[in-house]
Amino acid sequence: MSTTRSVLAEPLTLPCGVTVKNRFFKAPMHEALGTPDLAPSQNIVDLYGRWAAGGAGILVTGNVAVDSRHLGEPGNIVVEDETHLEMLRHWAQAGTAHGTQLWMQINHPGRQSPRSVNRRPVAPSEVPDDGGYGQFFEPPRELSREEIGDIVRRFVTTARVAKKAGFTGVQIHAAHGYLVSQFLSPVDNHRTDEYGGSLEGRMRFLVEVYQGMRETLGPDFPISVKLNSSDGEPGGMTQEDSLRVAARLSELGVDVLEVSGGTYRKPVFEETDSSAEDHRRGVYFADYARRLKELVSMPVALTGGFRSAADMEEAVAEGLTDLVGIGRPLALIPDLPQRILHGAGRRRIDLPHVSTGVKALDEALGGVLVIGWYEMQMRRLARGGYASAHGNGLAALAFTVRRHGLGALMPRRAARRG
Ligand SMILES: Cc1cc2nc3c(=O)[nH]c(=O)nc-3n(C[C@H](O)[C@H](O)[C@H](O)COP(=O)(O)O)c2cc1C
């Protein structure tokens, strides 16, 4: 047992005045545990009970959709009104046990709404996803200004219902190529009205969503934003633009900026520790975080690549980040924070290599397979079991096909013919 107190055990007070009990920040991972009528299931309640007992200061939920016509993935939970308030209350109660902060991540997928659940996606402009996962998405149609106003109101409504149900914070998903991120990106946003053009125009949608939420939720309720450090693709949002957005969000009073990167054209899940930006420790986006911390005063949660207690402690101690964002390791070891705080979890975590054993299949499905595999592990945790130590890609493939249907995995033109 370690006797010195870890820097990760230090509480953190946010700009809104709320104090978080420690520096562990469970990053959002969509659980695919919504019911067929898009409500939270008992499984998700149990999963968050388990994570809350696991010791993290903040649990951010997987993305919750603001519109039932536009899901981010099958199994999404949607909050459009108070229909599912009772189950949301159960979820909030489980996830806030042990003094844990439970924040709902709120999202509209825009163009990145898979065609297994959406044949008519929308986007700031009619720019299709021509990247490696483009086959999963139909080309989008452009949103009207009235529709943009409606989506802003939907984000605010979802946040209001989350607060009413007992969630202790919310997060706006502005990363990974979903709708907010599409607005921010010059390659996806070709609008000529006030929501496009200059960076000021491209960030208007995000600013309106944030301001609408702040007005409704009040000054003492945590509101976080998850932002890409850059889109990591030609013509996408650059690091310089991202820093300018971050500075604006800090001025506006955002409580925690979670830093990530990539889009479905270039997903973060494909990052391996050896290809990460910061080779020293394998933590992704560390170079950006260093620049960001010089620029902004709001607390930062750096997510991606944290695999050992030593790296987490060093990152907080040297001021690279205030909170340690952890995704996949917490789907494998739900009580990792407890273990680290009690001196028992100091070994480096090696994520299993998820593979079907067929190289061409692995290459074609890449991140989709990895996501499916982690969804399976969260389902096992929800049912009281343990994550598998083996990255069985064939099982993940079968799971993904069951959820999306075989057609969704075929190239778009072939699927249209079929
Ligand atoms: C199965 C799965 C689902 C995810 N879903 C979301 C999501 O809903 N919202 C989000 O912002 N990030 C999502 N992510 C990304 C994670 O939050 C995180 O940024 C990424 O996994 C890198 O962190 P890690 O190296 O600690 O896993 C997901 C990741 C995985 C593996």
Tab-separated table of C-alpha atoms and ligand atoms in Angstrom:
chain	number	residue	atom	x	y	z
A	1	MET	CA	0.000	0.000	0.000
A	2	SER	CA	1.294	3.447	-0.841
A	3	THR	CA	1.609	5.869	2.055
A	4	THR	CA	2.096	9.162	0.162
A	5	ARG	CA	-1.095	10.799	-0.991
A	6	SER	CA	-1.396	10.819	-4.781
A	7	VAL	CA	-1.922	14.168	-6.518
A	8	LEU	CA	-4.857	12.384	-8.171
A	9	ALA	CA	-6.644	12.367	-4.809
A	10	GLU	CA	-6.680	16.190	-4.641
A	11	PRO	CA	-10.138	17.786	-4.924
A	12	LEU	CA	-10.730	20.402	-7.624
A	13	THR	CA	-13.087	23.373	-7.434
A	14	LEU	CA	-14.656	24.345	-10.755
A	15	PRO	CA	-15.438	27.929	-11.889
A	16	CYS	CA	-19.145	27.348	-11.050
A	17	GLY	CA	-18.170	26.615	-7.434
A	18	VAL	CA	-18.732	22.827	-7.423
A	19	THR	CA	-15.891	20.781	-5.912
A	20	VAL	CA	-14.946	17.479	-7.529
A	21	LYS	CA	-13.580	14.878	-5.113
A	22	ASN	CA	-10.528	13.818	-7.160
A	23	ARG	CA	-8.860	14.094	-10.577
A	24	PHE	CA	-10.243	10.975	-12.289
A	25	PHE	CA	-12.542	11.878	-15.172
A	26	LYS	CA	-14.309	8.998	-16.861
A	27	ALA	CA	-14.456	9.988	-20.512
A	28	PRO	CA	-17.743	9.517	-22.378
A	29	MET	CA	-18.171	6.150	-24.088
A	30	HIS	CA	-21.508	5.377	-25.694
A	31	GLU	CA	-22.735	2.285	-23.965
A	32	ALA	CA	-25.288	1.129	-26.576
A	33	LEU	CA	-27.562	0.272	-23.655
A	34	GLY	CA	-30.659	2.253	-24.604
A	35	THR	CA	-33.988	0.391	-24.750
A	36	PRO	CA	-35.853	-0.003	-28.090
A	37	ASP	CA	-37.863	3.109	-27.155
A	38	LEU	CA	-34.589	5.011	-26.669
A	39	ALA	CA	-34.793	5.184	-22.854
A	40	PRO	CA	-32.090	4.305	-20.306
A	41	SER	CA	-32.152	0.586	-19.450
A	42	GLN	CA	-31.637	-1.056	-16.063
A	43	ASN	CA	-28.278	-2.223	-17.471
A	44	ILE	CA	-27.070	1.347	-17.814
A	45	VAL	CA	-28.208	2.157	-14.276
A	46	ASP	CA	-26.204	-0.823	-13.006
A	47	LEU	CA	-23.159	0.065	-15.101
A	48	TYR	CA	-23.032	3.573	-13.627
A	49	GLY	CA	-23.543	2.211	-10.124
A	50	ARG	CA	-20.464	0.130	-10.698
A	51	TRP	CA	-18.443	3.037	-12.080
A	52	ALA	CA	-19.525	5.320	-9.222
A	53	ALA	CA	-18.303	2.713	-6.744
A	54	GLY	CA	-15.063	2.599	-8.772
A	55	GLY	CA	-13.951	5.957	-7.410
A	56	ALA	CA	-13.795	8.495	-10.283
A	57	GLY	CA	-14.570	12.111	-9.353
A	58	ILE	CA	-16.519	12.717	-12.556
A	59	LEU	CA	-18.372	10.228	-14.745
A	60	VAL	CA	-19.368	11.597	-18.131
A	61	THR	CA	-22.047	9.481	-19.809
A	62	GLY	CA	-21.843	8.246	-23.373
A	63	ASN	CA	-23.468	10.636	-25.795
A	64	VAL	CA	-27.203	11.189	-25.351
A	65	ALA	CA	-29.044	12.372	-28.462
A	66	VAL	CA	-31.225	15.478	-28.599
A	67	ASP	CA	-33.410	14.202	-31.465
A	68	SER	CA	-34.867	10.702	-31.944
A	69	ARG	CA	-34.626	11.106	-35.742
A	70	HIS	CA	-30.871	11.605	-35.514
A	71	LEU	CA	-29.130	8.925	-33.494
A	72	GLY	CA	-25.374	8.679	-33.144
A	73	GLU	CA	-25.623	4.897	-33.132
A	74	PRO	CA	-28.097	2.078	-32.486
A	75	GLY	CA	-28.743	1.740	-28.772
A	76	ASN	CA	-28.493	5.513	-28.228
A	77	ILE	CA	-30.494	7.093	-25.445
A	78	VAL	CA	-32.551	10.124	-26.476
A	79	VAL	CA	-33.797	12.893	-24.206
A	80	GLU	CA	-36.209	15.188	-26.063
A	81	ASP	CA	-38.601	15.816	-23.176
A	82	GLU	CA	-39.528	14.344	-19.785
A	83	THR	CA	-40.917	11.044	-21.125
A	84	HIS	CA	-38.139	8.958	-19.555
A	85	LEU	CA	-37.710	11.051	-16.407
A	86	GLU	CA	-38.203	8.131	-14.014
A	87	MET	CA	-35.450	5.987	-15.565
A	88	LEU	CA	-33.218	9.044	-15.893
A	89	ARG	CA	-33.666	9.569	-12.144
A	90	HIS	CA	-32.565	5.992	-11.437
A	91	TRP	CA	-29.545	6.478	-13.679
A	92	ALA	CA	-28.658	9.755	-11.948
A	93	GLN	CA	-29.036	8.223	-8.509
A	94	ALA	CA	-26.738	5.305	-9.330
A	95	GLY	CA	-24.109	7.502	-10.985
A	96	THR	CA	-23.953	10.112	-8.221
A	97	ALA	CA	-23.440	7.613	-5.370
A	98	HIS	CA	-20.289	8.090	-3.255
A	99	GLY	CA	-20.185	11.837	-3.987
A	100	THR	CA	-19.520	11.251	-7.693
A	101	GLN	CA	-20.281	13.912	-10.277
A	102	LEU	CA	-22.424	12.487	-13.098
A	103	TRP	CA	-22.477	14.585	-16.239
A	104	MET	CA	-24.649	13.835	-19.261
A	105	GLN	CA	-22.872	14.211	-22.583
A	106	ILE	CA	-25.322	15.814	-25.020
A	107	ASN	CA	-24.953	15.334	-28.745
A	108	HIS	CA	-26.397	15.715	-32.214
A	109	PRO	CA	-24.483	13.549	-34.692
A	110	GLY	CA	-25.220	15.660	-37.788
A	111	ARG	CA	-23.767	13.823	-40.755
A	112	GLN	CA	-22.321	11.052	-38.584
A	113	SER	CA	-25.632	9.298	-38.011
A	114	PRO	CA	-25.254	5.765	-39.395
A	115	ARG	CA	-27.559	4.727	-42.184
A	116	SER	CA	-28.621	1.707	-40.158
A	117	VAL	CA	-30.622	4.236	-38.111
A	118	ASN	CA	-30.884	7.316	-40.364
A	119	ARG	CA	-31.415	7.642	-44.121
A	120	ARG	CA	-31.669	11.462	-44.013
A	121	PRO	CA	-28.861	12.922	-41.926
A	122	VAL	CA	-28.354	16.674	-41.689
A	123	ALA	CA	-25.243	18.850	-41.548
A	124	PRO	CA	-24.147	22.492	-41.771
A	125	SER	CA	-23.491	21.894	-45.502
A	126	GLU	CA	-23.988	19.061	-47.971
A	127	VAL	CA	-20.528	17.584	-47.503
A	128	PRO	CA	-20.491	13.772	-47.436
A	129	ASP	CA	-18.064	11.772	-45.332
A	130	ASP	CA	-15.584	10.466	-47.870
A	131	GLY	CA	-13.240	8.950	-45.298
A	132	GLY	CA	-12.645	5.322	-44.379
A	133	TYR	CA	-15.989	5.041	-42.569
A	134	GLY	CA	-17.997	7.005	-45.124
A	135	GLN	CA	-19.790	3.773	-46.033
A	136	PHE	CA	-21.672	3.968	-42.730
A	137	PHE	CA	-23.315	7.305	-43.504
A	138	GLU	CA	-25.727	8.622	-46.134
A	139	PRO	CA	-24.760	12.009	-47.619
A	140	PRO	CA	-26.344	14.792	-45.537
A	141	ARG	CA	-28.669	17.615	-46.490
A	142	GLU	CA	-27.999	21.200	-45.387
A	143	LEU	CA	-29.762	22.543	-42.307
A	144	SER	CA	-31.940	25.658	-42.617
A	145	ARG	CA	-31.468	28.496	-40.107
A	146	GLU	CA	-34.809	27.601	-38.497
A	147	GLU	CA	-33.625	24.032	-38.007
A	148	ILE	CA	-30.392	25.272	-36.438
A	149	GLY	CA	-32.445	27.301	-33.941
A	150	ASP	CA	-34.513	24.191	-33.198
A	151	ILE	CA	-31.390	22.109	-32.508
A	152	VAL	CA	-29.993	24.776	-30.152
A	153	ARG	CA	-33.277	24.632	-28.210
A	154	ARG	CA	-33.113	20.818	-28.157
A	155	PHE	CA	-29.633	20.870	-26.574
A	156	VAL	CA	-30.971	23.220	-23.901
A	157	THR	CA	-34.073	21.069	-23.282
A	158	THR	CA	-31.989	17.900	-22.886
A	159	ALA	CA	-29.724	19.702	-20.409
A	160	ARG	CA	-32.708	20.995	-18.429
A	161	VAL	CA	-34.213	17.496	-18.174
A	162	ALA	CA	-30.807	16.065	-17.152
A	163	LYS	CA	-30.608	18.568	-14.295
A	164	LYS	CA	-34.196	17.860	-13.252
A	165	ALA	CA	-33.455	14.114	-13.186
A	166	GLY	CA	-30.502	14.627	-10.842
A	167	PHE	CA	-27.477	14.665	-13.146
A	168	THR	CA	-24.962	17.026	-11.552
A	169	GLY	CA	-23.540	18.435	-14.796
A	170	VAL	CA	-23.675	18.302	-18.582
A	171	GLN	CA	-21.185	18.157	-21.399
A	172	ILE	CA	-21.624	19.478	-24.947
A	173	HIS	CA	-20.067	17.077	-27.463
A	174	ALA	CA	-18.150	19.397	-29.776
A	175	ALA	CA	-15.531	16.823	-30.838
A	176	HIS	CA	-15.021	13.786	-33.092
A	177	GLY	CA	-16.753	15.142	-36.181
A	178	TYR	CA	-20.327	15.249	-34.821
A	179	LEU	CA	-22.625	18.210	-35.548
A	180	VAL	CA	-20.947	20.867	-33.369
A	181	SER	CA	-17.575	19.773	-34.683
A	182	GLN	CA	-18.936	19.903	-38.268
A	183	PHE	CA	-19.926	23.537	-37.690
A	184	LEU	CA	-16.404	24.307	-36.436
A	185	SER	CA	-14.694	22.651	-39.411
A	186	PRO	CA	-13.934	24.699	-42.549
A	187	VAL	CA	-13.990	21.522	-44.639
A	188	ASP	CA	-17.527	20.609	-43.500
A	189	ASN	CA	-19.043	24.063	-42.997
A	190	HIS	CA	-19.422	26.021	-46.258
A	191	ARG	CA	-22.279	28.183	-45.024
A	192	THR	CA	-22.455	31.809	-46.079
A	193	ASP	CA	-24.864	32.912	-43.305
A	194	GLU	CA	-23.920	33.866	-39.719
A	195	TYR	CA	-23.175	30.190	-38.843
A	196	GLY	CA	-20.321	29.864	-41.349
A	197	GLY	CA	-17.365	31.704	-42.847
A	198	SER	CA	-14.958	33.091	-40.238
A	199	LEU	CA	-14.080	31.154	-37.092
A	200	GLU	CA	-16.429	33.495	-35.247
A	201	GLY	CA	-19.262	32.321	-37.506
A	202	ARG	CA	-18.294	28.652	-37.322
A	203	MET	CA	-18.255	28.722	-33.522
A	204	ARG	CA	-21.586	30.579	-33.269
A	205	PHE	CA	-23.628	27.360	-32.997
A	206	LEU	CA	-21.498	26.094	-30.088
A	207	VAL	CA	-21.629	29.470	-28.335
A	208	GLU	CA	-25.429	29.636	-28.688
A	209	VAL	CA	-25.804	26.105	-27.289
A	210	TYR	CA	-23.542	26.954	-24.334
A	211	GLN	CA	-25.209	30.298	-23.603
A	212	GLY	CA	-28.689	28.765	-23.837
A	213	MET	CA	-27.692	26.065	-21.369
A	214	ARG	CA	-26.037	28.499	-18.964
A	215	GLU	CA	-29.108	30.699	-18.919
A	216	THR	CA	-31.379	27.729	-18.193
A	217	LEU	CA	-29.146	25.799	-15.789
A	218	GLY	CA	-27.840	28.763	-13.782
A	219	PRO	CA	-24.340	29.943	-12.836
A	220	ASP	CA	-23.590	27.171	-10.330
A	221	PHE	CA	-24.199	24.119	-12.531
A	222	PRO	CA	-21.179	22.479	-14.225
A	223	ILE	CA	-21.155	22.754	-18.015
A	224	SER	CA	-18.300	21.105	-19.880
A	225	VAL	CA	-17.344	21.048	-23.566
A	226	LYS	CA	-15.462	18.241	-25.316
A	227	LEU	CA	-13.384	19.823	-28.061
A	228	ASN	CA	-10.989	18.507	-30.683
A	229	SER	CA	-7.430	19.747	-30.320
A	230	SER	CA	-7.568	19.537	-34.110
A	231	ASP	CA	-9.571	17.437	-36.536
A	232	GLY	CA	-6.368	15.748	-37.689
A	233	GLU	CA	-7.396	15.914	-41.356
A	234	PRO	CA	-6.598	18.220	-44.272
A	235	GLY	CA	-8.808	21.309	-44.282
A	236	GLY	CA	-10.391	20.472	-40.887
A	237	MET	CA	-10.251	22.599	-37.750
A	238	THR	CA	-6.609	23.357	-36.983
A	239	GLN	CA	-4.866	23.485	-33.633
A	240	GLU	CA	-4.679	27.290	-33.886
A	241	ASP	CA	-8.453	27.542	-34.436
A	242	SER	CA	-9.114	25.099	-31.619
A	243	LEU	CA	-7.025	27.203	-29.220
A	244	ARG	CA	-9.035	30.287	-30.199
A	245	VAL	CA	-12.309	28.425	-29.581
A	246	ALA	CA	-10.974	27.231	-26.221
A	247	ALA	CA	-10.011	30.782	-25.206
A	248	ARG	CA	-13.525	31.976	-26.015
A	249	LEU	CA	-15.097	29.116	-24.040
A	250	SER	CA	-12.910	29.944	-21.073
A	251	GLU	CA	-14.072	33.589	-21.193
A	252	LEU	CA	-17.688	32.429	-21.375
A	253	GLY	CA	-17.314	30.425	-18.151
A	254	VAL	CA	-17.137	26.787	-19.301
A	255	ASP	CA	-16.283	24.648	-16.271
A	256	VAL	CA	-14.160	21.902	-17.833
A	257	LEU	CA	-12.758	21.651	-21.342
A	258	GLU	CA	-12.213	18.018	-22.275
A	259	VAL	CA	-9.530	17.759	-24.954
A	260	SER	CA	-9.681	15.073	-27.609
A	261	GLY	CA	-9.144	14.908	-31.364
A	262	GLY	CA	-10.062	13.273	-34.666
A	263	THR	CA	-13.254	12.552	-36.562
A	264	TYR	CA	-14.730	9.425	-38.101
A	265	ARG	CA	-12.544	10.192	-41.119
A	266	LYS	CA	-9.599	9.757	-38.776
A	267	PRO	CA	-10.808	8.299	-35.467
A	268	VAL	CA	-8.953	8.613	-32.211
A	269	PHE	CA	-9.496	4.895	-31.610
A	270	GLU	CA	-7.021	4.159	-34.351
A	271	GLU	CA	-4.309	5.948	-32.447
A	272	THR	CA	-1.831	3.565	-30.964
A	273	ASP	CA	0.512	4.619	-28.243
A	274	SER	CA	3.419	4.607	-30.701
A	275	SER	CA	1.701	6.968	-33.155
A	276	ALA	CA	0.585	9.410	-30.488
A	277	GLU	CA	1.588	13.069	-30.690
A	278	ASP	CA	3.553	12.942	-27.479
A	279	HIS	CA	5.974	10.063	-27.788
A	280	ARG	CA	7.390	10.560	-24.326
A	281	ARG	CA	4.454	9.085	-22.499
A	282	GLY	CA	1.987	8.027	-25.163
A	283	VAL	CA	-0.633	10.490	-23.948
A	284	TYR	CA	-2.433	11.850	-27.015
A	285	PHE	CA	-2.784	15.619	-27.539
A	286	ALA	CA	-0.277	16.473	-24.784
A	287	ASP	CA	1.498	19.074	-26.931
A	288	TYR	CA	-1.800	20.866	-27.450
A	289	ALA	CA	-2.650	20.668	-23.748
A	290	ARG	CA	0.646	22.351	-22.914
A	291	ARG	CA	-0.191	25.303	-25.196
A	292	LEU	CA	-3.778	25.391	-23.958
A	293	LYS	CA	-2.811	25.590	-20.292
A	294	GLU	CA	-0.734	28.697	-21.011
A	295	LEU	CA	-3.725	30.328	-22.656
A	296	VAL	CA	-6.796	29.532	-20.545
A	297	SER	CA	-7.770	29.539	-16.903
A	298	MET	CA	-10.599	26.961	-17.038
A	299	PRO	CA	-9.886	23.423	-15.816
A	300	VAL	CA	-8.819	20.968	-18.514
A	301	ALA	CA	-9.457	17.229	-18.790
A	302	LEU	CA	-6.977	15.688	-21.199
A	303	THR	CA	-8.301	12.421	-22.618
A	304	GLY	CA	-6.607	9.727	-24.638
A	305	GLY	CA	-3.731	7.376	-23.968
A	306	PHE	CA	-3.463	7.427	-20.159
A	307	ARG	CA	-2.402	3.902	-19.266
A	308	SER	CA	-0.481	4.145	-15.986
A	309	ALA	CA	-0.796	5.831	-12.589
A	310	ALA	CA	2.681	7.332	-12.994
A	311	ASP	CA	1.748	9.069	-16.272
A	312	MET	CA	-1.498	10.354	-14.773
A	313	GLU	CA	0.227	11.732	-11.679
A	314	GLU	CA	3.007	13.327	-13.707
A	315	ALA	CA	0.519	15.015	-16.053
A	316	VAL	CA	-1.407	16.575	-13.156
A	317	ALA	CA	1.696	17.423	-11.116
A	318	GLU	CA	3.362	19.258	-14.013
A	319	GLY	CA	0.141	21.154	-14.816
A	320	LEU	CA	-0.447	19.551	-18.211
A	321	THR	CA	-4.018	18.811	-17.174
A	322	ASP	CA	-6.265	19.249	-14.127
A	323	LEU	CA	-8.299	16.094	-14.647
A	324	VAL	CA	-7.201	12.799	-16.166
A	325	GLY	CA	-9.615	11.672	-18.890
A	326	ILE	CA	-9.806	7.887	-19.099
A	327	GLY	CA	-11.901	5.966	-21.601
A	328	ARG	CA	-11.087	2.392	-22.598
A	329	PRO	CA	-9.172	1.408	-19.449
A	330	LEU	CA	-12.328	2.084	-17.411
A	331	ALA	CA	-14.323	-0.264	-19.632
A	332	LEU	CA	-11.806	-2.931	-18.660
A	333	ILE	CA	-11.220	-2.045	-14.996
A	334	PRO	CA	-14.216	-0.085	-13.644
A	335	ASP	CA	-12.595	0.477	-10.232
A	336	LEU	CA	-9.250	1.658	-11.622
A	337	PRO	CA	-9.402	4.978	-9.678
A	338	GLN	CA	-9.950	3.154	-6.366
A	339	ARG	CA	-7.124	0.790	-7.135
A	340	ILE	CA	-4.739	3.623	-7.967
A	341	LEU	CA	-5.737	5.664	-4.918
A	342	HIS	CA	-5.129	2.653	-2.692
A	343	GLY	CA	-1.752	1.983	-4.261
A	344	ALA	CA	-2.800	-1.267	-5.922
A	345	GLY	CA	-3.264	-0.201	-9.539
A	346	ARG	CA	0.174	0.980	-10.577
A	347	ARG	CA	0.820	-1.487	-13.369
A	348	ARG	CA	0.615	-0.156	-16.947
A	349	ILE	CA	-2.602	-1.183	-18.681
A	350	ASP	CA	-2.104	-2.725	-22.090
A	351	LEU	CA	-5.289	-2.567	-24.119
A	352	PRO	CA	-6.019	-5.819	-25.972
A	353	HIS	CA	-5.440	-5.721	-29.717
A	354	VAL	CA	-8.899	-6.239	-31.217
A	355	SER	CA	-8.595	-8.398	-34.313
A	356	THR	CA	-10.751	-10.770	-36.353
A	357	GLY	CA	-7.618	-12.621	-37.413
A	358	VAL	CA	-8.353	-11.541	-41.018
A	359	LYS	CA	-6.204	-8.552	-41.960
A	360	ALA	CA	-8.502	-7.259	-44.719
A	361	LEU	CA	-11.504	-7.322	-42.378
A	362	ASP	CA	-9.560	-5.590	-39.617
A	363	GLU	CA	-8.476	-2.884	-42.051
A	364	ALA	CA	-11.967	-2.411	-43.497
A	365	LEU	CA	-13.687	-2.161	-40.121
A	366	GLY	CA	-10.920	-0.724	-37.903
A	367	GLY	CA	-12.449	1.608	-35.326
A	368	VAL	CA	-15.942	0.140	-35.781
A	369	LEU	CA	-14.694	-3.225	-34.591
A	370	VAL	CA	-12.882	-1.648	-31.643
A	371	ILE	CA	-15.986	0.293	-30.620
A	372	GLY	CA	-18.108	-2.872	-30.872
A	373	TRP	CA	-15.645	-4.766	-28.709
A	374	TYR	CA	-15.712	-2.091	-25.979
A	375	GLU	CA	-19.512	-1.933	-26.109
A	376	MET	CA	-19.504	-5.674	-25.426
A	377	GLN	CA	-17.240	-5.166	-22.424
A	378	MET	CA	-19.501	-2.429	-20.981
A	379	ARG	CA	-22.449	-4.797	-21.364
A	380	ARG	CA	-20.553	-7.441	-19.398
A	381	LEU	CA	-19.768	-4.931	-16.629
A	382	ALA	CA	-23.415	-3.845	-16.545
A	383	ARG	CA	-24.433	-7.448	-15.921
A	384	GLY	CA	-22.020	-7.796	-13.026
A	385	GLY	CA	-19.315	-9.616	-15.016
A	386	TYR	CA	-15.737	-8.739	-15.951
A	387	ALA	CA	-14.222	-7.530	-19.191
A	388	SER	CA	-12.559	-10.069	-21.440
A	389	ALA	CA	-8.766	-10.099	-21.676
A	390	HIS	CA	-8.878	-11.097	-25.355
A	391	GLY	CA	-9.664	-8.745	-28.225
A	392	ASN	CA	-11.893	-11.233	-30.041
A	393	GLY	CA	-12.704	-9.273	-33.171
A	394	LEU	CA	-15.031	-11.926	-34.612
A	395	ALA	CA	-17.282	-11.675	-31.554
A	396	ALA	CA	-17.187	-7.872	-31.893
A	397	LEU	CA	-18.048	-8.203	-35.584
A	398	ALA	CA	-21.037	-10.446	-34.826
A	399	PHE	CA	-22.156	-7.983	-32.141
A	400	THR	CA	-21.827	-5.029	-34.539
A	401	VAL	CA	-23.734	-6.821	-37.312
A	402	ARG	CA	-26.540	-7.639	-34.868
A	403	ARG	CA	-26.822	-3.964	-33.944
A	404	HIS	CA	-26.384	-2.323	-37.342
A	405	GLY	CA	-27.495	-5.092	-39.721
A	406	LEU	CA	-25.241	-6.561	-42.390
A	407	GLY	CA	-26.271	-3.943	-44.975
A	408	ALA	CA	-24.736	-1.153	-42.926
A	409	LEU	CA	-21.283	-2.689	-43.285
A	410	MET	CA	-21.420	-2.837	-47.091
A	411	PRO	CA	-20.183	-0.074	-49.384
A	412	ARG	CA	-22.874	2.589	-49.849
A	413	ARG	CA	-23.556	2.006	-53.541
A	414	ALA	CA	-23.759	-1.776	-53.128
A	415	ALA	CA	-26.128	-1.324	-50.184
A	416	ARG	CA	-28.364	0.999	-52.204
A	417	ARG	CA	-28.595	-1.606	-54.939
A	418	GLY	CA	-29.449	-4.210	-52.279
B	1	LIG	C1	-16.736	2.322	-27.189
B	1	LIG	C2	-16.370	3.769	-27.191
B	1	LIG	C3	-17.380	4.708	-27.256
B	1	LIG	C4	-17.075	6.075	-27.232
B	1	LIG	N1	-18.100	6.969	-27.230
B	1	LIG	C5	-17.840	8.291	-27.082
B	1	LIG	C6	-18.894	9.215	-26.915
B	1	LIG	O1	-20.089	8.864	-26.872
B	1	LIG	N2	-18.560	10.521	-26.791
B	1	LIG	C7	-17.258	10.950	-26.792
B	1	LIG	O2	-17.017	12.144	-26.665
B	1	LIG	N3	-16.232	10.095	-26.919
B	1	LIG	C8	-16.492	8.774	-27.049
B	1	LIG	N4	-15.455	7.887	-27.105
B	1	LIG	C9	-14.060	8.404	-27.046
B	1	LIG	C10	-13.516	8.410	-25.619
B	1	LIG	O3	-14.199	9.345	-24.819
B	1	LIG	C11	-12.012	8.786	-25.612
B	1	LIG	O4	-11.891	10.085	-26.157
B	1	LIG	C12	-11.144	7.809	-26.405
B	1	LIG	O5	-11.502	6.470	-26.126
B	1	LIG	C13	-9.652	8.010	-26.066
B	1	LIG	O6	-9.435	7.811	-24.676
B	1	LIG	P1	-8.734	6.440	-24.109
B	1	LIG	O7	-7.405	6.314	-24.814
B	1	LIG	O8	-8.609	6.665	-22.647
B	1	LIG	O9	-9.663	5.321	-24.471
B	1	LIG	C14	-15.734	6.511	-27.154
B	1	LIG	C15	-14.710	5.559	-27.089
B	1	LIG	C16	-15.018	4.197	-27.102
B	1	LIG	C17	-13.895	3.205	-27.014
